[in-house]
Amino acid sequence: MSLNEFQSEWMPRFDDYLYSELDACVPAQENLHKAMAYSLMGGGKRIRPLLVLATLSLADGEITDGFAAAAALEYIHTYSLIHDDLPAMDNDDYRRGRLTLHKVFGESTAILAGDALLTAAFEILAESTAISADKKIKLIGLLAKASGPNGMIAGQMDDVEGEKKALTIEELKQVHEKKTGALIRYAVTAGCLVAEADEPFTTEMEEFSRHLGLAYQIHNDLKDVVLDEAETGKTIHHDAALNKNTYPSLLGVSGAIQELNSVIGQAEGCLDRVALSYSGAEDKIDVFRQLMDYVRI
Amino acid sequence: MSLNEFQSEWMPRFDDYLYSELDACVPAQENLHKAMAYSLMGGGKRIRPLLVLATLSLADGEITDGFAAAAALEYIHTYSLIHDDLPAMDNDDYRRGRLTLHKVFGESTAILAGDALLTAAFEILAESTAISADKKIKLIGLLAKASGPNGMIAGQMDDVEGEKKALTIEELKQVHEKKTGALIRYAVTAGCLVAEADEPFTTEMEEFSRHLGLAYQIHNDLKDVVLDEAETGKTIHHDAALNKNTYPSLLGVSGAIQELNSVIGQAEGCLDRVALSYSGAEDKIDVFRQLMDYVRI
């Protein structure tokens, strides 16, 4: 099955679930509902939910059993973008070509809608009827750890503090492991947990997710530099890129591309080993292989 | 047992637990830890955790079994104050005589510390070893509902929107039921749930908590007016009080005092019925009776 086929088959059904959970969580407060919906429907690529569901499929689990974990993850991801865009944080007016939430609904509503999505994520998991209490508790504990003060939020704090100083490449990796890597890893772990995958499979796929997360970040940094160059005609080493802690600024553009290719190679190695070790995996693993195309330069 | 005795015996132990959970959640990010600790140790009266533990005691449960629910509740309450104080929200520089978090640590850290406390609340409940997975899932679902977009956050949105228009007394009650009432009710529900209290007991104590929450709010509104009058010598019906949706502005001061006394009477009625119906309750219910002294004018 190709990535396109998997997306066409599952993502519209998942989106229906995502929005129905929104109606269940916020039946009464109209503007809060509107604000949460604005961000949830903001044209995100749903990479994290896709990873949950594709991992479940690869592990021969029931895909709909992962809807709650996938929706909770997308709620957490969405809240983190809303709060990141606030004037006191990155102060971004646009995201994915649309005005950011606080530009449309005001800052107080954006703060509250972010808080609401964060809280609703745990409600969705707790209320799911598809999985056992034991699994739900594990998923909730892991999600809180991945997104909380020792995971994503620690990475965001490191990032805020890191803006004032130069990081080494190892420090930069650690920031990203927490800031973006922890949620990507959670996607894969949640899929394995719901499907009751065995330990070697889970370990290999978590290793894959670490490489994917890192590749995603390097690709993102490179894209900014390359796009900027193409659009503005400035040299690559302009001030903004140099003063920020990014892979191109620390490794140079060709060094960063080399690093990206090396990381993609390691991710593909994980996929090869899974395809070899599990019967039936070869057919389903194309979804993951094609996902890697998103991060190639 | 008196309220003082209960507090002396249990609250220092509870505080130790609360801080040890903070160390467990945020081992590495120093400034995030400091910011969360600053607010958690901000001199709050710990009314909500006290309610959890006293309800557990009244229902003959193991008090330490309620520590996780009580700590999670205090984390949620604390995050809500941090975000409420932000410039985009109430823009308060002081709380309980100390500078608010964003005045000391900056706005971005305050946003992140609030998010971190909110997330850690669910981590604490999920990781608790004292209670079963079934109870934890119920506690997490109820906490998310009480504090989320259909509970506290809906009340905060209503409050933001209500500033622009005059509310009726019924509308004002509904705002407070969600904004402050939902978490107070959760405290009692959580205590009953952990102790496996029977349904009539739970219903009566939840009814009590509704009156307590309402009394607390009316008392708060009245205190502002009375204190203001005593301190400034202004008349009671000054502009700020008149333009806000408060009990004194809608009912007048004597009307609000009358309403407060009526609500206190109803709360005490609940306590009387519990004391009569459950052997051994009379001795322990003084904690609740004396708690009502906080809200008398």
JSON list of N, CA, C and O in Angstrom, two decimals, chain B residues 172-205:
[
{"chain": "B", "resi": 172, "resn": "LEU", "atom": "N", "xyz": [-24.62, 35.03, 35.69]},
{"chain": "B", "resi": 172, "resn": "LEU", "atom": "CA", "xyz": [-23.42, 35.19, 36.51]},
{"chain": "B", "resi": 172, "resn": "LEU", "atom": "C", "xyz": [-23.13, 33.90, 37.27]},
{"chain": "B", "resi": 172, "resn": "LEU", "atom": "O", "xyz": [-21.98, 33.44, 37.35]},
{"chain": "B", "resi": 173, "resn": "LYS", "atom": "N", "xyz": [-24.17, 33.30, 37.83]},
{"chain": "B", "resi": 173, "resn": "LYS", "atom": "CA", "xyz": [-24.01, 32.03, 38.55]},
{"chain": "B", "resi": 173, "resn": "LYS", "atom": "C", "xyz": [-23.45, 30.96, 37.64]},
{"chain": "B", "resi": 173, "resn": "LYS", "atom": "O", "xyz": [-22.59, 30.17, 38.02]},
{"chain": "B", "resi": 174, "resn": "GLN", "atom": "N", "xyz": [-23.96, 30.93, 36.42]},
{"chain": "B", "resi": 174, "resn": "GLN", "atom": "CA", "xyz": [-23.49, 29.89, 35.48]},
{"chain": "B", "resi": 174, "resn": "GLN", "atom": "C", "xyz": [-22.02, 30.09, 35.11]},
{"chain": "B", "resi": 174, "resn": "GLN", "atom": "O", "xyz": [-21.27, 29.11, 34.97]},
{"chain": "B", "resi": 175, "resn": "VAL", "atom": "N", "xyz": [-21.60, 31.35, 34.96]},
{"chain": "B", "resi": 175, "resn": "VAL", "atom": "CA", "xyz": [-20.19, 31.61, 34.68]},
{"chain": "B", "resi": 175, "resn": "VAL", "atom": "C", "xyz": [-19.33, 31.07, 35.83]},
{"chain": "B", "resi": 175, "resn": "VAL", "atom": "O", "xyz": [-18.34, 30.37, 35.62]},
{"chain": "B", "resi": 176, "resn": "HIS", "atom": "N", "xyz": [-19.73, 31.38, 37.06]},
{"chain": "B", "resi": 176, "resn": "HIS", "atom": "CA", "xyz": [-18.93, 30.96, 38.21]},
{"chain": "B", "resi": 176, "resn": "HIS", "atom": "C", "xyz": [-18.99, 29.46, 38.45]},
{"chain": "B", "resi": 176, "resn": "HIS", "atom": "O", "xyz": [-18.02, 28.87, 38.91]},
{"chain": "B", "resi": 177, "resn": "GLU", "atom": "N", "xyz": [-20.14, 28.86, 38.14]},
{"chain": "B", "resi": 177, "resn": "GLU", "atom": "CA", "xyz": [-20.24, 27.39, 38.29]},
{"chain": "B", "resi": 177, "resn": "GLU", "atom": "C", "xyz": [-19.16, 26.72, 37.47]},
{"chain": "B", "resi": 177, "resn": "GLU", "atom": "O", "xyz": [-18.60, 25.71, 37.86]},
{"chain": "B", "resi": 178, "resn": "LYS", "atom": "N", "xyz": [-18.90, 27.29, 36.28]},
{"chain": "B", "resi": 178, "resn": "LYS", "atom": "CA", "xyz": [-17.87, 26.70, 35.44]},
{"chain": "B", "resi": 178, "resn": "LYS", "atom": "C", "xyz": [-16.47, 27.20, 35.84]},
{"chain": "B", "resi": 178, "resn": "LYS", "atom": "O", "xyz": [-15.56, 26.41, 36.02]},
{"chain": "B", "resi": 179, "resn": "LYS", "atom": "N", "xyz": [-16.34, 28.52, 36.02]},
{"chain": "B", "resi": 179, "resn": "LYS", "atom": "CA", "xyz": [-15.00, 29.09, 36.19]},
{"chain": "B", "resi": 179, "resn": "LYS", "atom": "C", "xyz": [-14.34, 28.65, 37.50]},
{"chain": "B", "resi": 179, "resn": "LYS", "atom": "O", "xyz": [-13.16, 28.34, 37.54]},
{"chain": "B", "resi": 180, "resn": "THR", "atom": "N", "xyz": [-15.06, 28.70, 38.58]},
{"chain": "B", "resi": 180, "resn": "THR", "atom": "CA", "xyz": [-14.45, 28.29, 39.85]},
{"chain": "B", "resi": 180, "resn": "THR", "atom": "C", "xyz": [-15.16, 27.09, 40.47]},
{"chain": "B", "resi": 180, "resn": "THR", "atom": "O", "xyz": [-14.55, 26.29, 41.16]},
{"chain": "B", "resi": 181, "resn": "GLY", "atom": "N", "xyz": [-16.46, 26.95, 40.20]},
{"chain": "B", "resi": 181, "resn": "GLY", "atom": "CA", "xyz": [-17.23, 25.88, 40.83]},
{"chain": "B", "resi": 181, "resn": "GLY", "atom": "C", "xyz": [-16.80, 24.48, 40.41]},
{"chain": "B", "resi": 181, "resn": "GLY", "atom": "O", "xyz": [-16.76, 23.55, 41.23]},
{"chain": "B", "resi": 182, "resn": "ALA", "atom": "N", "xyz": [-16.47, 24.32, 39.12]},
{"chain": "B", "resi": 182, "resn": "ALA", "atom": "CA", "xyz": [-16.19, 22.98, 38.59]},
{"chain": "B", "resi": 182, "resn": "ALA", "atom": "C", "xyz": [-15.01, 22.32, 39.30]},
{"chain": "B", "resi": 182, "resn": "ALA", "atom": "O", "xyz": [-15.05, 21.13, 39.61]},
{"chain": "B", "resi": 183, "resn": "LEU", "atom": "N", "xyz": [-13.96, 23.09, 39.58]},
{"chain": "B", "resi": 183, "resn": "LEU", "atom": "CA", "xyz": [-12.79, 22.51, 40.25]},
{"chain": "B", "resi": 183, "resn": "LEU", "atom": "C", "xyz": [-13.07, 22.21, 41.72]},
{"chain": "B", "resi": 183, "resn": "LEU", "atom": "O", "xyz": [-12.55, 21.24, 42.27]},
{"chain": "B", "resi": 184, "resn": "ILE", "atom": "N", "xyz": [-13.88, 23.05, 42.36]},
{"chain": "B", "resi": 184, "resn": "ILE", "atom": "CA", "xyz": [-14.23, 22.80, 43.77]},
{"chain": "B", "resi": 184, "resn": "ILE", "atom": "C", "xyz": [-15.08, 21.54, 43.87]},
{"chain": "B", "resi": 184, "resn": "ILE", "atom": "O", "xyz": [-14.89, 20.69, 44.75]},
{"chain": "B", "resi": 185, "resn": "ARG", "atom": "N", "xyz": [-16.00, 21.39, 42.93]},
{"chain": "B", "resi": 185, "resn": "ARG", "atom": "CA", "xyz": [-16.82, 20.18, 42.91]},
{"chain": "B", "resi": 185, "resn": "ARG", "atom": "C", "xyz": [-15.95, 18.95, 42.63]},
{"chain": "B", "resi": 185, "resn": "ARG", "atom": "O", "xyz": [-16.14, 17.89, 43.23]},
{"chain": "B", "resi": 186, "resn": "TYR", "atom": "N", "xyz": [-14.98, 19.12, 41.74]},
{"chain": "B", "resi": 186, "resn": "TYR", "atom": "CA", "xyz": [-14.08, 17.99, 41.43]},
{"chain": "B", "resi": 186, "resn": "TYR", "atom": "C", "xyz": [-13.35, 17.52, 42.69]},
{"chain": "B", "resi": 186, "resn": "TYR", "atom": "O", "xyz": [-13.16, 16.31, 42.88]},
{"chain": "B", "resi": 187, "resn": "ALA", "atom": "N", "xyz": [-12.96, 18.46, 43.55]},
{"chain": "B", "resi": 187, "resn": "ALA", "atom": "CA", "xyz": [-12.22, 18.09, 44.76]},
{"chain": "B", "resi": 187, "resn": "ALA", "atom": "C", "xyz": [-13.04, 17.09, 45.58]},
{"chain": "B", "resi": 187, "resn": "ALA", "atom": "O", "xyz": [-12.52, 16.07, 46.04]},
{"chain": "B", "resi": 188, "resn": "VAL", "atom": "N", "xyz": [-14.31, 17.38, 45.74]},
{"chain": "B", "resi": 188, "resn": "VAL", "atom": "CA", "xyz": [-15.18, 16.52, 46.54]},
{"chain": "B", "resi": 188, "resn": "VAL", "atom": "C", "xyz": [-15.46, 15.20, 45.81]},
{"chain": "B", "resi": 188, "resn": "VAL", "atom": "O", "xyz": [-15.39, 14.12, 46.40]},
{"chain": "B", "resi": 189, "resn": "THR", "atom": "N", "xyz": [-15.73, 15.30, 44.52]},
{"chain": "B", "resi": 189, "resn": "THR", "atom": "CA", "xyz": [-15.99, 14.08, 43.73]},
{"chain": "B", "resi": 189, "resn": "THR", "atom": "C", "xyz": [-14.78, 13.14, 43.77]},
{"chain": "B", "resi": 189, "resn": "THR", "atom": "O", "xyz": [-14.93, 11.93, 43.92]},
{"chain": "B", "resi": 190, "resn": "ALA", "atom": "N", "xyz": [-13.58, 13.72, 43.62]},
{"chain": "B", "resi": 190, "resn": "ALA", "atom": "CA", "xyz": [-12.36, 12.90, 43.63]},
{"chain": "B", "resi": 190, "resn": "ALA", "atom": "C", "xyz": [-12.20, 12.20, 44.97]},
{"chain": "B", "resi": 190, "resn": "ALA", "atom": "O", "xyz": [-11.86, 11.01, 45.01]},
{"chain": "B", "resi": 191, "resn": "GLY", "atom": "N", "xyz": [-12.44, 12.92, 46.06]},
{"chain": "B", "resi": 191, "resn": "GLY", "atom": "CA", "xyz": [-12.33, 12.30, 47.39]},
{"chain": "B", "resi": 191, "resn": "GLY", "atom": "C", "xyz": [-13.31, 11.13, 47.53]},
{"chain": "B", "resi": 191, "resn": "GLY", "atom": "O", "xyz": [-12.95, 10.06, 48.03]},
{"chain": "B", "resi": 192, "resn": "CYS", "atom": "N", "xyz": [-14.54, 11.33, 47.08]},
{"chain": "B", "resi": 192, "resn": "CYS", "atom": "CA", "xyz": [-15.56, 10.27, 47.14]},
{"chain": "B", "resi": 192, "resn": "CYS", "atom": "C", "xyz": [-15.16, 9.08, 46.28]},
{"chain": "B", "resi": 192, "resn": "CYS", "atom": "O", "xyz": [-15.31, 7.92, 46.68]},
{"chain": "B", "resi": 193, "resn": "LEU", "atom": "N", "xyz": [-14.64, 9.38, 45.10]},
{"chain": "B", "resi": 193, "resn": "LEU", "atom": "CA", "xyz": [-14.29, 8.32, 44.15]},
{"chain": "B", "resi": 193, "resn": "LEU", "atom": "C", "xyz": [-13.15, 7.45, 44.69]},
{"chain": "B", "resi": 193, "resn": "LEU", "atom": "O", "xyz": [-13.21, 6.22, 44.65]},
{"chain": "B", "resi": 194, "resn": "VAL", "atom": "N", "xyz": [-12.12, 8.10, 45.20]},
{"chain": "B", "resi": 194, "resn": "VAL", "atom": "CA", "xyz": [-10.97, 7.35, 45.72]},
{"chain": "B", "resi": 194, "resn": "VAL", "atom": "C", "xyz": [-11.39, 6.51, 46.93]},
{"chain": "B", "resi": 194, "resn": "VAL", "atom": "O", "xyz": [-10.97, 5.36, 47.09]},
{"chain": "B", "resi": 195, "resn": "ALA", "atom": "N", "xyz": [-12.27, 7.07, 47.77]},
{"chain": "B", "resi": 195, "resn": "ALA", "atom": "CA", "xyz": [-12.72, 6.35, 48.98]},
{"chain": "B", "resi": 195, "resn": "ALA", "atom": "C", "xyz": [-13.82, 5.34, 48.68]},
{"chain": "B", "resi": 195, "resn": "ALA", "atom": "O", "xyz": [-14.24, 4.61, 49.58]},
{"chain": "B", "resi": 196, "resn": "GLU", "atom": "N", "xyz": [-14.27, 5.30, 47.46]},
{"chain": "B", "resi": 196, "resn": "GLU", "atom": "CA", "xyz": [-15.41, 4.43, 47.08]},
{"chain": "B", "resi": 196, "resn": "GLU", "atom": "C", "xyz": [-16.63, 4.69, 47.95]},
{"chain": "B", "resi": 196, "resn": "GLU", "atom": "O", "xyz": [-17.28, 3.76, 48.45]},
{"chain": "B", "resi": 197, "resn": "ALA", "atom": "N", "xyz": [-16.93, 5.96, 48.16]},
{"chain": "B", "resi": 197, "resn": "ALA", "atom": "CA", "xyz": [-18.10, 6.35, 48.95]},
{"chain": "B", "resi": 197, "resn": "ALA", "atom": "C", "xyz": [-19.38, 5.94, 48.23]},
{"chain": "B", "resi": 197, "resn": "ALA", "atom": "O", "xyz": [-19.39, 5.84, 47.00]},
{"chain": "B", "resi": 198, "resn": "ASP", "atom": "N", "xyz": [-20.47, 5.73, 48.98]},
{"chain": "B", "resi": 198, "resn": "ASP", "atom": "CA", "xyz": [-21.72, 5.34, 48.32]},
{"chain": "B", "resi": 198, "resn": "ASP", "atom": "C", "xyz": [-22.36, 6.55, 47.63]},
{"chain": "B", "resi": 198, "resn": "ASP", "atom": "O", "xyz": [-21.94, 7.69, 47.81]},
{"chain": "B", "resi": 199, "resn": "GLU", "atom": "N", "xyz": [-23.38, 6.27, 46.82]},
{"chain": "B", "resi": 199, "resn": "GLU", "atom": "CA", "xyz": [-23.93, 7.33, 45.98]},
{"chain": "B", "resi": 199, "resn": "GLU", "atom": "C", "xyz": [-24.66, 8.44, 46.76]},
{"chain": "B", "resi": 199, "resn": "GLU", "atom": "O", "xyz": [-24.46, 9.62, 46.43]},
{"chain": "B", "resi": 200, "resn": "PRO", "atom": "N", "xyz": [-25.46, 8.12, 47.76]},
{"chain": "B", "resi": 200, "resn": "PRO", "atom": "CA", "xyz": [-26.12, 9.21, 48.50]},
{"chain": "B", "resi": 200, "resn": "PRO", "atom": "C", "xyz": [-25.11, 10.15, 49.16]},
{"chain": "B", "resi": 200, "resn": "PRO", "atom": "O", "xyz": [-25.29, 11.38, 49.14]},
{"chain": "B", "resi": 201, "resn": "PHE", "atom": "N", "xyz": [-24.04, 9.58, 49.71]},
{"chain": "B", "resi": 201, "resn": "PHE", "atom": "CA", "xyz": [-22.99, 10.40, 50.32]},
{"chain": "B", "resi": 201, "resn": "PHE", "atom": "C", "xyz": [-22.36, 11.31, 49.28]},
{"chain": "B", "resi": 201, "resn": "PHE", "atom": "O", "xyz": [-22.20, 12.52, 49.49]},
{"chain": "B", "resi": 202, "resn": "THR", "atom": "N", "xyz": [-22.00, 10.73, 48.12]},
{"chain": "B", "resi": 202, "resn": "THR", "atom": "CA", "xyz": [-21.36, 11.50, 47.05]},
{"chain": "B", "resi": 202, "resn": "THR", "atom": "C", "xyz": [-22.28, 12.63, 46.58]},
{"chain": "B", "resi": 202, "resn": "THR", "atom": "O", "xyz": [-21.84, 13.78, 46.42]},
{"chain": "B", "resi": 203, "resn": "THR", "atom": "N", "xyz": [-23.55, 12.31, 46.38]},
{"chain": "B", "resi": 203, "resn": "THR", "atom": "CA", "xyz": [-24.51, 13.32, 45.91]},
{"chain": "B", "resi": 203, "resn": "THR", "atom": "C", "xyz": [-24.63, 14.47, 46.91]},
{"chain": "B", "resi": 203, "resn": "THR", "atom": "O", "xyz": [-24.63, 15.65, 46.53]},
{"chain": "B", "resi": 204, "resn": "GLU", "atom": "N", "xyz": [-24.73, 14.13, 48.20]},
{"chain": "B", "resi": 204, "resn": "GLU", "atom": "CA", "xyz": [-24.88, 15.16, 49.24]},
{"chain": "B", "resi": 204, "resn": "GLU", "atom": "C", "xyz": [-23.63, 16.04, 49.32]},
{"chain": "B", "resi": 204, "resn": "GLU", "atom": "O", "xyz": [-23.72, 17.28, 49.43]},
{"chain": "B", "resi": 205, "resn": "MET", "atom": "N", "xyz": [-22.46, 15.40, 49.22]},
{"chain": "B", "resi": 205, "resn": "MET", "atom": "CA", "xyz": [-21.21, 16.19, 49.32]},
{"chain": "B", "resi": 205, "resn": "MET", "atom": "C", "xyz": [-20.97, 17.02, 48.06]},
{"chain": "B", "resi": 205, "resn": "MET", "atom": "O", "xyz": [-20.40, 18.11, 48.14]}
]
